CSV table of C-alpha atoms and ligand atoms in Angstrom, one decimal:
chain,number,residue,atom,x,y,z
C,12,UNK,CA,4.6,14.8,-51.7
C,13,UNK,CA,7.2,17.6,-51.6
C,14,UNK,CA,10.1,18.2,-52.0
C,15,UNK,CA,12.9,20.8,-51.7
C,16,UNK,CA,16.2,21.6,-52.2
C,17,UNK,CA,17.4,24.0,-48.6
C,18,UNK,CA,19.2,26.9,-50.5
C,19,UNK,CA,16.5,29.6,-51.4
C,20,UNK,CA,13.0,27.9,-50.2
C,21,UNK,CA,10.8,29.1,-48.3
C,22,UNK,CA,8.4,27.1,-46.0
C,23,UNK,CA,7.5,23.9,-47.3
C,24,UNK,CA,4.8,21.8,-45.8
C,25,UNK,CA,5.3,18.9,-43.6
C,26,UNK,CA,2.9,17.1,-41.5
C,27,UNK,CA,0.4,19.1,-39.5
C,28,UNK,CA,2.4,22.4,-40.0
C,29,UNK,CA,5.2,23.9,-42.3
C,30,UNK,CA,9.4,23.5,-42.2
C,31,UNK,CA,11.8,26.2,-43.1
C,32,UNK,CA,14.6,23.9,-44.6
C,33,UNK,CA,16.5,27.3,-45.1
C,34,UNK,CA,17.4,27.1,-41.7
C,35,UNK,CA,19.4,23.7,-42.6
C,36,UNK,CA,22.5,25.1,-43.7
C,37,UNK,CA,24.6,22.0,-42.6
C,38,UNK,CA,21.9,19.6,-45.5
C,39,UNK,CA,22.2,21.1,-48.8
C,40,UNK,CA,19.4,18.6,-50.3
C,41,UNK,CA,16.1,18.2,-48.6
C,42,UNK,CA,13.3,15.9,-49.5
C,43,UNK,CA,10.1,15.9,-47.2
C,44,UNK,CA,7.7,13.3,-48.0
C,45,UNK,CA,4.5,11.9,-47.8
C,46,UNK,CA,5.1,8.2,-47.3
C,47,UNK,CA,8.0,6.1,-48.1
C,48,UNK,CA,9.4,2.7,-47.1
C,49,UNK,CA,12.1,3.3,-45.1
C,50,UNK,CA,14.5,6.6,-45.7
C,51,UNK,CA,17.5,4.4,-44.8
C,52,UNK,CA,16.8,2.5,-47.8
C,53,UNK,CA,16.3,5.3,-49.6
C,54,UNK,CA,19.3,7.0,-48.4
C,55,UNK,CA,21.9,3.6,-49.1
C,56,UNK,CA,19.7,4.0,-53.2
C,57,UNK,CA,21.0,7.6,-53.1
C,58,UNK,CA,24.2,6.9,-52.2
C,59,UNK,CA,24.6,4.0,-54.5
C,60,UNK,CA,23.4,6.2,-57.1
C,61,UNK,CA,26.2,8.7,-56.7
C,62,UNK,CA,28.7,5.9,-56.0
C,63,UNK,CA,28.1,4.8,-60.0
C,64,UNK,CA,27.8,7.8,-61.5
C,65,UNK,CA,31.3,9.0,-59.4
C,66,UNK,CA,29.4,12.0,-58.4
C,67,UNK,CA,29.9,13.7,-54.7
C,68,UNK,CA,26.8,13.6,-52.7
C,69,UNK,CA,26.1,16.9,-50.9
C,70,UNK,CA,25.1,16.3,-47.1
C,71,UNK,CA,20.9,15.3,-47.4
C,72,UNK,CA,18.2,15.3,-44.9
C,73,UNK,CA,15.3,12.8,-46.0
C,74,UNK,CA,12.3,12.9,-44.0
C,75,UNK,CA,8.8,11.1,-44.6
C,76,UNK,CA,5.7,11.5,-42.2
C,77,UNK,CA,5.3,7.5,-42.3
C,78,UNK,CA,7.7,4.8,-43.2
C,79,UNK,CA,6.0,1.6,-44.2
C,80,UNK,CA,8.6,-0.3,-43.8
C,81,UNK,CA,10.9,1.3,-41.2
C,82,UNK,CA,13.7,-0.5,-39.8
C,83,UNK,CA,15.2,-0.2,-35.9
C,84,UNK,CA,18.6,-1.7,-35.4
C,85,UNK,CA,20.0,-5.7,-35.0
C,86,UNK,CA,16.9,-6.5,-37.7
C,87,UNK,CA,14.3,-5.2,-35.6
C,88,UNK,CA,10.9,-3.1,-36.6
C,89,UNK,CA,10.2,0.5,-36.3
C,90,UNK,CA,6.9,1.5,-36.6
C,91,UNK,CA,6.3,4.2,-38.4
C,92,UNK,CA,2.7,5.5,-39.1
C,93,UNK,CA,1.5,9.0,-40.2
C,94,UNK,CA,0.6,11.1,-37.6
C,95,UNK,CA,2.4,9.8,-34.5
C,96,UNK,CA,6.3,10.9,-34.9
C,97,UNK,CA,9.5,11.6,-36.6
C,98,UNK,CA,11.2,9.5,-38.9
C,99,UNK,CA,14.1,11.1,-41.0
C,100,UNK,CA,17.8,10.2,-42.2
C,101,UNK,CA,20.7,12.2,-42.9
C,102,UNK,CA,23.6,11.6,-45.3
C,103,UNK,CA,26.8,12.6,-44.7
C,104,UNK,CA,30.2,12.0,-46.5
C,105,UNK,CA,32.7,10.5,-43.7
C,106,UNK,CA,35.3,12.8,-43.5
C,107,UNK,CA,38.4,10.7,-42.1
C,108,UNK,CA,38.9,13.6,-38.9
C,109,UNK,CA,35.6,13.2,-38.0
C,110,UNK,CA,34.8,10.4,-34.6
C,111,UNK,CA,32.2,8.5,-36.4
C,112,UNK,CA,31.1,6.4,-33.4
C,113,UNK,CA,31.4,9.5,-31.3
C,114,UNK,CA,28.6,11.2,-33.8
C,115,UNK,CA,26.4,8.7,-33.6
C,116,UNK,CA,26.3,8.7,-30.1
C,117,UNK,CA,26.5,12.6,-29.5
C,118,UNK,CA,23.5,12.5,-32.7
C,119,UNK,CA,21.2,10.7,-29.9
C,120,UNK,CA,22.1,13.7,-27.3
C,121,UNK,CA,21.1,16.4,-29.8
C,122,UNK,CA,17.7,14.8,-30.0
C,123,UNK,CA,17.5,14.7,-26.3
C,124,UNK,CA,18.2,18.5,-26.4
C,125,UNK,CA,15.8,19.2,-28.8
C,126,UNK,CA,12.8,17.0,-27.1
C,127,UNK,CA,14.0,18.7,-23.8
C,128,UNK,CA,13.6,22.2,-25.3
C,129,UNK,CA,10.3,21.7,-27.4
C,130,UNK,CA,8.6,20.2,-24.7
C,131,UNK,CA,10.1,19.9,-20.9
C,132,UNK,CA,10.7,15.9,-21.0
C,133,UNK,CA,13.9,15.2,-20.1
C,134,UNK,CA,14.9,11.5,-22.1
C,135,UNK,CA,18.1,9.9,-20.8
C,136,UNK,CA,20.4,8.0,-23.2
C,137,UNK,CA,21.0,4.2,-23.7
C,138,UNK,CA,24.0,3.1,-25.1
C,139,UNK,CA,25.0,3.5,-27.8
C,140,UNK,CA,22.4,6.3,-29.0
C,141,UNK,CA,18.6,5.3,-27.8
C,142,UNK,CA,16.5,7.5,-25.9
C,143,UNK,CA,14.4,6.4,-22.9
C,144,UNK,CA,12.0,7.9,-20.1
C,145,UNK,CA,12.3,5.1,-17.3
C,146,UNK,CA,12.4,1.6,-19.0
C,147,UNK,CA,10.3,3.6,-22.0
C,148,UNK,CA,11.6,3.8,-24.8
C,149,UNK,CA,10.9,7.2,-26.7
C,150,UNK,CA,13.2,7.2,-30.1
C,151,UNK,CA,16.6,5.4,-31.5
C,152,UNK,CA,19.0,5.8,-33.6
C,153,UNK,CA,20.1,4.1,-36.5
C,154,UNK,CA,23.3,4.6,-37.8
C,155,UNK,CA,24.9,2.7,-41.3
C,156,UNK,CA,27.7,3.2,-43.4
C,157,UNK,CA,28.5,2.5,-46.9
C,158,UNK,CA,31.5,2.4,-48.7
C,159,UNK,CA,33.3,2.4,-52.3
C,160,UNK,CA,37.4,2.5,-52.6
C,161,UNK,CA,38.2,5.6,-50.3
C,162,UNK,CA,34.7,6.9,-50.3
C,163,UNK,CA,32.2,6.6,-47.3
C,164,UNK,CA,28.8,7.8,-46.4
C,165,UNK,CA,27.5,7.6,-43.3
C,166,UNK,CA,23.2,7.0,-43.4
C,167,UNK,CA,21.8,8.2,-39.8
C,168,UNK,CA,17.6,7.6,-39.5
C,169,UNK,CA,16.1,9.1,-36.0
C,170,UNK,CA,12.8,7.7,-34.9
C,171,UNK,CA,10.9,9.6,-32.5
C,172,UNK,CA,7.3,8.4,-30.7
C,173,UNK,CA,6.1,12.0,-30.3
C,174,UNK,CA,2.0,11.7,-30.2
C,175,UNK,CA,-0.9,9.4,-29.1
C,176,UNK,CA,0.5,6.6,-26.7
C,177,UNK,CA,2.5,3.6,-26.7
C,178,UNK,CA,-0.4,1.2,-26.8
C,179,UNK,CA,-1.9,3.2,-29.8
C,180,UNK,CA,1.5,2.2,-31.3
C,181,UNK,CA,1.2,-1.1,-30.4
C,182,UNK,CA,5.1,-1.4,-29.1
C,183,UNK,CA,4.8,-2.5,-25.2
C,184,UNK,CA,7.9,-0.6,-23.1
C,185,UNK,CA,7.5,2.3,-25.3
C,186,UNK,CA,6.5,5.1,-24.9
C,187,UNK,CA,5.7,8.9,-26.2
C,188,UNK,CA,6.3,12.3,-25.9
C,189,UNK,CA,2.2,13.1,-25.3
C,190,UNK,CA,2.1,9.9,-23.0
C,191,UNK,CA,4.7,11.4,-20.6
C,192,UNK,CA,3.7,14.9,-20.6
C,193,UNK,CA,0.3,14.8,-21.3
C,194,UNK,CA,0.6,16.9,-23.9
C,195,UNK,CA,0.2,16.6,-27.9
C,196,UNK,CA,2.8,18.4,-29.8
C,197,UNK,CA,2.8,19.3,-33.3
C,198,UNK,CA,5.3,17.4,-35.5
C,199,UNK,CA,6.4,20.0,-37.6
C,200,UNK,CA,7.8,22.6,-35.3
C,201,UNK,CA,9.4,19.6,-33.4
C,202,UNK,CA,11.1,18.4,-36.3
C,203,UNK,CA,12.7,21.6,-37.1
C,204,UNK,CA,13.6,22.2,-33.5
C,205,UNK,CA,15.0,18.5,-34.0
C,206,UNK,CA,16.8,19.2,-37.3
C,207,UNK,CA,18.0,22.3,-36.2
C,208,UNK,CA,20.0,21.3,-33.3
C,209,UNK,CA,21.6,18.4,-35.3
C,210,UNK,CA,22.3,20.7,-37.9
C,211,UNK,CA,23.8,22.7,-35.3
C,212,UNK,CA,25.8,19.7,-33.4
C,213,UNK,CA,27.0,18.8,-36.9
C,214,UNK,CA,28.2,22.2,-37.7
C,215,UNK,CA,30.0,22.7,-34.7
C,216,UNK,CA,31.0,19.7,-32.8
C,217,UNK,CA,32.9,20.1,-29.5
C,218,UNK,CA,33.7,16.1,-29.1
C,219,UNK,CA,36.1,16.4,-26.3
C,220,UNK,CA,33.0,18.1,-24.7
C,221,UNK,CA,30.6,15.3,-26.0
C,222,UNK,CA,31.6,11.9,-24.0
C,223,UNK,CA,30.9,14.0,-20.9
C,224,UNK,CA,27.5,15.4,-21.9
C,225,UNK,CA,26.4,11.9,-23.0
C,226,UNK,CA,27.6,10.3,-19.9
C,227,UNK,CA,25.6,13.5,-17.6
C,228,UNK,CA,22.5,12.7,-20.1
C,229,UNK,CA,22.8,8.8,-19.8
C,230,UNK,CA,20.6,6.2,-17.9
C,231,UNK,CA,23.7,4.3,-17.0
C,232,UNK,CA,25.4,5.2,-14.0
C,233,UNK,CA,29.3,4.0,-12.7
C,234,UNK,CA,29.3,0.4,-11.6
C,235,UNK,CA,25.5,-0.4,-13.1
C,236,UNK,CA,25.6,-4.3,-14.0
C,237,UNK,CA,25.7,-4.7,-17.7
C,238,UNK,CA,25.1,-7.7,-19.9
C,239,UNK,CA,25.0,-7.4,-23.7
C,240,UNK,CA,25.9,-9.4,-26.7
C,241,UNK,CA,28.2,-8.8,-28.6
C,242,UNK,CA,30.1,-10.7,-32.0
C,243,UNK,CA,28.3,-13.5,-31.2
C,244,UNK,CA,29.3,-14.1,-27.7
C,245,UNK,CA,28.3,-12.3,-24.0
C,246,UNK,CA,29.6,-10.0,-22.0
C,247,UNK,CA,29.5,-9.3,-18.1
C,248,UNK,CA,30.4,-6.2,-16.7
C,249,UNK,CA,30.5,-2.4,-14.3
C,250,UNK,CA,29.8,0.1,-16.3
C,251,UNK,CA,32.7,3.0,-16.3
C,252,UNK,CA,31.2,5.5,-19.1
C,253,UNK,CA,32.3,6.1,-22.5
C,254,UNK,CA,36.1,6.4,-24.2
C,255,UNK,CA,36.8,8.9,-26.2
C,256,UNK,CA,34.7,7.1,-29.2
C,257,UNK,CA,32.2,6.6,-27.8
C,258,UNK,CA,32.8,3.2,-27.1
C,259,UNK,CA,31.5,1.3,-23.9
C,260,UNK,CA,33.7,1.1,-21.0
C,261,UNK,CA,33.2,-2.3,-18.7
C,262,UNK,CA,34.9,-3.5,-15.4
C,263,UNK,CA,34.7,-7.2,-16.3
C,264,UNK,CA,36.4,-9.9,-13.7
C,265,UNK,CA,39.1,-9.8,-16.5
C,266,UNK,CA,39.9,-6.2,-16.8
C,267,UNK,CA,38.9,-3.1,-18.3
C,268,UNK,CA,37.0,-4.0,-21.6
C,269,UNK,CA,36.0,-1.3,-24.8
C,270,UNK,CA,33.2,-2.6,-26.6
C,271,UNK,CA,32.5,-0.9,-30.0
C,272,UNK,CA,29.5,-2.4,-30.5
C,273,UNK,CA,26.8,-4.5,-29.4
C,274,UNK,CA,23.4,-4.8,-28.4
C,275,UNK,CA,22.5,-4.4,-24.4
C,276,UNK,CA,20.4,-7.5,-22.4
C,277,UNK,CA,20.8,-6.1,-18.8
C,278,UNK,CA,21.3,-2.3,-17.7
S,301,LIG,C1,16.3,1.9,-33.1
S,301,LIG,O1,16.2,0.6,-33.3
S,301,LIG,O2,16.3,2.3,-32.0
S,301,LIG,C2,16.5,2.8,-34.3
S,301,LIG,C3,15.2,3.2,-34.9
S,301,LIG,C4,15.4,4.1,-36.2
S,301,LIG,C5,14.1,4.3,-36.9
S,301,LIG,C6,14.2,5.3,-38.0
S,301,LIG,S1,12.7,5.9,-38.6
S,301,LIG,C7,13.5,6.8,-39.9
S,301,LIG,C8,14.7,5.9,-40.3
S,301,LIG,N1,14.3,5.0,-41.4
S,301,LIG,C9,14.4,3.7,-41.0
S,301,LIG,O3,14.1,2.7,-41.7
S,301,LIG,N2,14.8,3.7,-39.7
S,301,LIG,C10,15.1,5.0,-39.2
């Protein structure tokens, strides 16, 4: 196991390779890790941790090189295993200007970049913040907050499938970064490409430029049938894009519809 703290370190070693968590000025705590359960869980401990001692916690990147018990959103299972991809959370305090549905979704585009960059595969994005080749899919996003009084944290874990293939995962309509390009990619230079950009999105966010580079980047196109579930109920409708959120725009038979959240059947 190692871990580090970004201000004054060198490289560390992660993986199949080394990290220079200098470079992540936007996370002032790093951990890398061997193995952990889940570093969502460990990031809502963390935060609970600071919550009772009434301590400010600094932005924090946790990453492990397998999760045993990795979690993917509504409930579902992430696998996680050594070897095969990224898994990492960040922390960040909510700060009330920031769009927080907006950064989750423009979080998902960052990735996209970064994949794109390291390795030529161009991912498209599911709403709200899941990343696809074809009906593949190649990584998620899973974004939770947690709040005490006036204080917030917002925990965001990235999954990526980066090596071996989909069946070697055992996750049918999956897929990974080696199974589409035929090519294996380290894991360590990826994830600081990875963390970089982030750190670079976070640093410098352009959100009025953001809806319309995750729209570009999406799989959805203007009038594709959508069906999700949502708050317990369905919903039919055209897709129109994103609002300003980052919040799903429908055509129903009733209207224009914004849907904050929910989880897509049908696209
Ligand atoms: C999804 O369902 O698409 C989201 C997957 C998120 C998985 C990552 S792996 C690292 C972090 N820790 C977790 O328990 N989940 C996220």
């Amino acid at each position: 196991m190692s871990r580090s703290s970004a201000a004054g370190i060198g490289s560390v070693p992660f993986a199949d390779g080394t990290l220079d968590p200098g470079r992540w000025t936007t996370f002032e705590n790093v951990a890398c890790l061997a193995a952990i359960p889940s570093s969502n869980d460990l990031a809502r401990e963390l935060i609970d941790l600071y919550f009772r001692e009434e301590q400010i916690l600094p932005p924090t990147l946790l990453a492990a090189e397998e999760q045993s018990r990795a979690r993917g959103r509504n409930g579902r299972e992430w696998k996680a295993p050594k070897g095969r991809g990224l898994y990492f959370t960040f922390v960040r305090r909510v700060d009330g200007h920031e769009p927080v549905t907006l950064l989750t979704v423009a979080v998902a585009r960052w990735v996209r970049e970064a994949i794109r960059e390291a390795s030529g595969l161009a991912a498209r994005l599911k709403w709200p913040n899941d990343l696809y080749v074809e009906r593949r899919k190649l990584g998620g996003v899973l974004a939770e907050a947690r709040t005490q009084g006036n204080d917030s944290y917002l925990a965001v874990g990235i999954g990526i499938n980066v090596r071996g293939s989909a069946a070697d995962l055992g996750i049918p309509h999956a897929t990974t970064i080696e199974q589409e390009t035929g090519r294996s990619f380290p894991l360590a230079p990826l994830l600081q490409g990875v963390v970089d950009r982030l750190g670079r999105g976070l640093a410098t966010p352009e959100w009025t430029r953001e809806v319309e580079e995750w729209e570009r980047a999406a799989v959805h196109r203007p009038g594709d049938r959508m069906r999700l579930t949502a708050g317990g109920g369905e919903i039919i409708g055209e897709y129109r894009g994103l609002d300003p959120s980052g919040f799903l725009k429908l055509e129903t038979p009733s209207g224009e519809l914004i849907v904050s959240s929910g989880e897509l059947k049908e696209w």
